[in-house]
């Protein structure tokens, strides 16, 4: 049984077991996890030494690492996401920066510790409008200099922030002109009303040259897709 910072006791050996906090942990990350009430092993010096000894012998109490924090956040996401309804820099940034670290990104290449699928399900990725979303289940793109037409489209534009490398590793693409046309506008064009369709056509006219340049050798495919509409 492991105590957390709220004097609750948890069984060891599962994804809700309080995580051990390394002395080197960024205090901003610790503060962010505490703000979300994520379970952290907390006790007096003597008991903490016993917890460390038990963890070293039986490997049933884990530390704050990319793998184990992803497991804990994923298992408890319903609880902490209710406390985090909008983007909050002191809470979101340390967590996202932790997962954008070189250690974390390298772990994606090792199947035994790869938690990229779990990270894609965490509703902690901020959009340009301050909403927080999970990557999985949403049509997410990294916001770029070019913005889509001002019509109702089912896309989520994610802030790149200092965690852009994490978004790229999680297979979120930048939203360039070609992607806006090919992946956003055309699949949703017939669901738009007449006024919105007109706005998108004007947008395509104004950005077609950029989109064709971006498409390069595939520009004929893009033109064929446009002609079909």
CSV table of C-alpha atoms in Angstrom, one decimal:
chain,number,residue,atom,x,y,z
A,1,UNK,CA,0.0,0.0,0.0
A,2,UNK,CA,1.4,3.4,-1.1
A,3,UNK,CA,0.4,6.8,0.3
A,4,UNK,CA,-0.2,9.8,-1.9
A,5,UNK,CA,-0.1,13.5,-1.3
A,6,UNK,CA,-3.8,13.5,-0.1
A,7,UNK,CA,-3.1,10.8,2.5
A,8,UNK,CA,-4.9,8.2,0.5
A,9,UNK,CA,-3.6,4.7,0.3
A,10,UNK,CA,-3.2,2.8,-3.0
A,11,UNK,CA,-2.3,-0.8,-3.9
A,12,UNK,CA,1.0,-1.2,-5.7
A,13,UNK,CA,1.5,-2.8,-9.1
A,14,UNK,CA,-1.2,-1.0,-11.2
A,15,UNK,CA,-1.5,2.2,-13.3
A,16,UNK,CA,-3.0,4.1,-10.4
A,17,UNK,CA,-0.2,3.3,-7.9
A,18,UNK,CA,1.3,6.7,-6.8
A,19,UNK,CA,4.5,7.5,-8.7
A,20,UNK,CA,7.8,8.0,-7.0
A,21,UNK,CA,9.1,11.5,-7.5
A,22,UNK,CA,12.8,11.7,-8.5
A,23,UNK,CA,14.9,14.4,-6.8
A,24,UNK,CA,15.7,15.8,-10.3
A,25,UNK,CA,12.1,16.2,-11.4
A,26,UNK,CA,11.3,19.6,-12.7
A,27,UNK,CA,9.3,21.3,-9.9
A,28,UNK,CA,7.0,22.8,-12.5
A,29,UNK,CA,6.0,19.3,-13.6
A,30,UNK,CA,5.5,18.2,-10.0
A,31,UNK,CA,3.3,21.3,-9.4
A,32,UNK,CA,1.3,20.5,-12.6
A,33,UNK,CA,0.7,16.9,-11.5
A,34,UNK,CA,-0.4,18.0,-8.0
A,35,UNK,CA,-2.8,20.5,-9.6
A,36,UNK,CA,-4.4,17.6,-11.4
A,37,UNK,CA,-4.4,15.5,-8.2
A,38,UNK,CA,-2.3,12.8,-10.0
A,39,UNK,CA,-1.1,10.4,-7.4
A,40,UNK,CA,2.5,10.9,-6.2
A,41,UNK,CA,4.1,8.9,-3.5
A,42,UNK,CA,4.3,11.1,-0.5
A,43,UNK,CA,5.4,10.3,3.0
A,44,UNK,CA,8.0,11.0,5.7
A,45,UNK,CA,11.7,10.3,5.0
A,46,UNK,CA,11.8,6.9,6.7
A,47,UNK,CA,8.7,5.6,4.9
A,48,UNK,CA,9.9,7.0,1.6
A,49,UNK,CA,13.2,5.0,2.0
A,50,UNK,CA,11.1,1.9,2.6
A,51,UNK,CA,9.1,2.6,-0.5
A,52,UNK,CA,12.3,3.1,-2.5
A,53,UNK,CA,13.7,-0.2,-1.2
A,54,UNK,CA,10.4,-2.1,-2.0
A,55,UNK,CA,10.4,-0.6,-5.5
A,56,UNK,CA,14.0,-1.6,-6.1
A,57,UNK,CA,13.3,-5.2,-5.0
A,58,UNK,CA,9.9,-5.9,-6.5
A,59,UNK,CA,9.5,-3.2,-9.3
A,60,UNK,CA,5.8,-2.6,-8.4
A,61,UNK,CA,6.1,1.1,-7.6
A,62,UNK,CA,7.2,3.2,-10.5
A,63,UNK,CA,8.9,6.5,-10.9
A,64,UNK,CA,7.8,9.5,-13.0
A,65,UNK,CA,9.2,8.4,-16.4
A,66,UNK,CA,7.6,9.0,-19.8
A,67,UNK,CA,6.3,5.4,-19.8
A,68,UNK,CA,4.9,5.4,-16.3
A,69,UNK,CA,3.5,8.9,-16.3
A,70,UNK,CA,1.7,8.2,-19.6
A,71,UNK,CA,0.2,5.0,-18.0
A,72,UNK,CA,-1.0,6.9,-15.0
A,73,UNK,CA,-2.4,9.9,-16.9
A,74,UNK,CA,-4.2,7.6,-19.3
A,75,UNK,CA,-5.7,5.5,-16.5
A,76,UNK,CA,-6.9,8.5,-14.5
A,77,UNK,CA,-7.8,10.8,-17.5
A,78,UNK,CA,-11.5,11.0,-16.7
A,79,UNK,CA,-10.7,12.3,-13.2
A,80,UNK,CA,-8.0,14.9,-14.0
A,81,UNK,CA,-9.6,16.1,-17.3
A,82,UNK,CA,-12.6,17.3,-15.3
A,83,UNK,CA,-10.3,19.7,-13.6
A,84,UNK,CA,-8.7,20.9,-16.8
A,85,UNK,CA,-11.4,22.2,-19.1
A,86,UNK,CA,-9.3,24.9,-20.9
A,87,UNK,CA,-5.7,25.5,-21.6
A,88,UNK,CA,-3.8,26.5,-18.5
A,89,UNK,CA,-0.1,27.2,-19.2
A,90,UNK,CA,1.3,26.3,-15.7
A,91,UNK,CA,-0.5,22.9,-15.9
A,92,UNK,CA,-0.3,21.9,-19.5
A,93,UNK,CA,3.1,23.2,-20.5
A,94,UNK,CA,5.3,21.2,-18.1
A,95,UNK,CA,3.5,18.0,-18.9
A,96,UNK,CA,3.7,18.5,-22.7
A,97,UNK,CA,7.3,19.6,-22.5
A,98,UNK,CA,8.1,16.4,-20.4
A,99,UNK,CA,6.7,14.2,-23.1
A,100,UNK,CA,8.5,16.3,-25.8
A,101,UNK,CA,11.9,15.5,-24.1
A,102,UNK,CA,14.5,13.5,-26.0
A,103,UNK,CA,14.1,10.6,-23.5
A,104,UNK,CA,10.3,10.5,-24.2
A,105,UNK,CA,10.6,10.8,-28.0
A,106,UNK,CA,13.2,8.0,-28.1
A,107,UNK,CA,10.9,5.8,-26.1
A,108,UNK,CA,8.4,5.8,-29.0
A,109,UNK,CA,11.0,3.7,-31.0
A,110,UNK,CA,11.0,1.0,-28.4
A,111,UNK,CA,7.8,-1.1,-28.5
A,112,UNK,CA,8.1,-2.3,-24.8
A,113,UNK,CA,7.9,1.3,-23.5
A,114,UNK,CA,6.2,3.1,-26.4
A,115,UNK,CA,3.1,4.9,-25.0
A,116,UNK,CA,2.4,7.1,-28.0
A,117,UNK,CA,-1.1,5.5,-28.5
A,118,UNK,CA,-2.0,6.4,-24.9
A,119,UNK,CA,-0.6,9.9,-25.3
A,120,UNK,CA,-2.8,10.4,-28.3
A,121,UNK,CA,-5.9,9.7,-26.1
A,122,UNK,CA,-5.1,12.3,-23.5
A,123,UNK,CA,-7.3,15.4,-23.7
A,124,UNK,CA,-4.4,17.8,-22.9
A,125,UNK,CA,-3.4,19.1,-26.3
A,126,UNK,CA,-4.3,22.8,-26.6
A,127,UNK,CA,-6.0,24.3,-29.7
A,128,UNK,CA,-5.6,27.8,-31.0
A,129,UNK,CA,-8.8,28.8,-29.2
A,130,UNK,CA,-7.8,27.4,-25.8
A,131,UNK,CA,-9.8,24.2,-26.0
A,132,UNK,CA,-8.1,21.0,-24.9
A,133,UNK,CA,-8.5,17.9,-27.1
A,134,UNK,CA,-7.2,14.4,-27.5
A,135,UNK,CA,-5.5,13.7,-30.8
A,136,UNK,CA,-7.3,10.4,-31.2
A,137,UNK,CA,-10.9,10.8,-32.4
A,138,UNK,CA,-10.3,14.4,-33.8
A,139,UNK,CA,-9.0,15.7,-37.1
A,140,UNK,CA,-6.0,17.5,-35.6
A,141,UNK,CA,-3.3,19.5,-37.4
A,142,UNK,CA,-0.5,21.7,-36.2
A,143,UNK,CA,-1.4,25.3,-36.7
A,144,UNK,CA,0.6,27.0,-39.4
A,145,UNK,CA,0.8,30.5,-41.0
A,146,UNK,CA,-2.0,29.6,-43.4
A,147,UNK,CA,-5.4,29.3,-41.7
A,148,UNK,CA,-8.4,27.5,-43.2
A,149,UNK,CA,-11.4,29.5,-44.5
A,150,UNK,CA,-13.7,30.9,-41.8
A,151,UNK,CA,-16.4,28.2,-42.1
A,152,UNK,CA,-17.5,25.4,-39.8
A,153,UNK,CA,-15.0,22.6,-40.5
A,154,UNK,CA,-14.3,19.6,-38.2
A,155,UNK,CA,-10.7,20.4,-37.6
A,156,UNK,CA,-8.7,21.0,-34.5
A,157,UNK,CA,-5.8,23.4,-34.9
A,158,UNK,CA,-3.2,22.6,-32.2
A,159,UNK,CA,-0.8,25.1,-30.8
A,160,UNK,CA,2.8,24.0,-31.7
A,161,UNK,CA,4.3,25.5,-28.6
A,162,UNK,CA,7.6,24.2,-27.3
A,163,UNK,CA,6.2,20.7,-27.7
A,164,UNK,CA,5.9,20.7,-31.5
A,165,UNK,CA,8.4,17.7,-31.7
A,166,UNK,CA,5.9,15.7,-29.6
A,167,UNK,CA,3.0,16.5,-32.0
A,168,UNK,CA,5.1,15.5,-35.0
A,169,UNK,CA,6.1,12.3,-33.2
A,170,UNK,CA,2.4,11.6,-32.6
A,171,UNK,CA,1.9,11.9,-36.4
A,172,UNK,CA,0.1,15.3,-36.3
A,173,UNK,CA,0.8,17.1,-39.6
A,174,UNK,CA,1.2,20.9,-40.1
A,175,UNK,CA,-1.8,22.3,-41.9
A,176,UNK,CA,-0.5,23.6,-45.2
A,177,UNK,CA,-2.6,24.9,-48.1
A,178,UNK,CA,-2.7,21.4,-49.8
A,179,UNK,CA,-3.9,19.7,-46.6
A,180,UNK,CA,-6.5,22.3,-46.1
A,181,UNK,CA,-7.9,21.7,-49.6
A,182,UNK,CA,-7.4,18.0,-49.9
A,183,UNK,CA,-8.1,16.8,-46.3
A,184,UNK,CA,-10.3,19.4,-44.9
A,185,UNK,CA,-12.3,21.3,-47.5
A,186,UNK,CA,-13.1,18.7,-50.1
A,187,UNK,CA,-14.3,15.9,-47.8
A,188,UNK,CA,-16.6,18.4,-46.0
A,189,UNK,CA,-17.6,20.6,-49.0
A,190,UNK,CA,-21.1,19.1,-49.6
A,191,UNK,CA,-22.0,19.5,-45.9
A,192,UNK,CA,-21.5,23.3,-46.1
A,193,UNK,CA,-24.3,25.7,-46.9
A,194,UNK,CA,-24.2,27.8,-50.1
A,195,UNK,CA,-22.5,30.8,-48.4
A,196,UNK,CA,-19.9,28.7,-46.8
A,197,UNK,CA,-19.2,26.9,-50.1
A,198,UNK,CA,-18.7,30.3,-51.7
A,199,UNK,CA,-16.2,31.2,-49.0
A,200,UNK,CA,-14.2,28.0,-49.5
A,201,UNK,CA,-14.1,28.5,-53.3
A,202,UNK,CA,-12.7,32.0,-52.8
A,203,UNK,CA,-10.2,30.6,-50.3
A,204,UNK,CA,-9.1,27.9,-52.8
A,205,UNK,CA,-8.7,30.5,-55.6
A,206,UNK,CA,-6.5,32.6,-53.4
A,207,UNK,CA,-4.3,29.7,-52.2
A,208,UNK,CA,-4.3,27.4,-55.1
A,209,UNK,CA,-0.9,28.3,-56.3
A,210,UNK,CA,0.6,27.6,-52.9
A,211,UNK,CA,-1.2,24.3,-52.7
A,212,UNK,CA,0.1,23.2,-56.1
A,213,UNK,CA,3.6,24.2,-55.2
A,214,UNK,CA,3.3,22.2,-52.0
A,215,UNK,CA,1.9,19.2,-53.9
A,216,UNK,CA,4.9,19.2,-56.3
A,217,UNK,CA,4.8,16.0,-58.3
A,218,UNK,CA,1.3,15.2,-57.0
A,219,UNK,CA,-0.2,18.5,-58.3
A,220,UNK,CA,-2.2,16.7,-61.0
A,221,UNK,CA,-3.9,14.5,-58.4
A,222,UNK,CA,-4.9,17.6,-56.5
A,223,UNK,CA,-6.3,19.3,-59.6
A,224,UNK,CA,-8.2,16.1,-60.5
A,225,UNK,CA,-9.7,16.1,-57.0
A,226,UNK,CA,-10.8,19.7,-57.3
A,227,UNK,CA,-12.4,19.1,-60.7
A,228,UNK,CA,-14.5,16.3,-59.2
A,229,UNK,CA,-16.2,19.0,-57.1
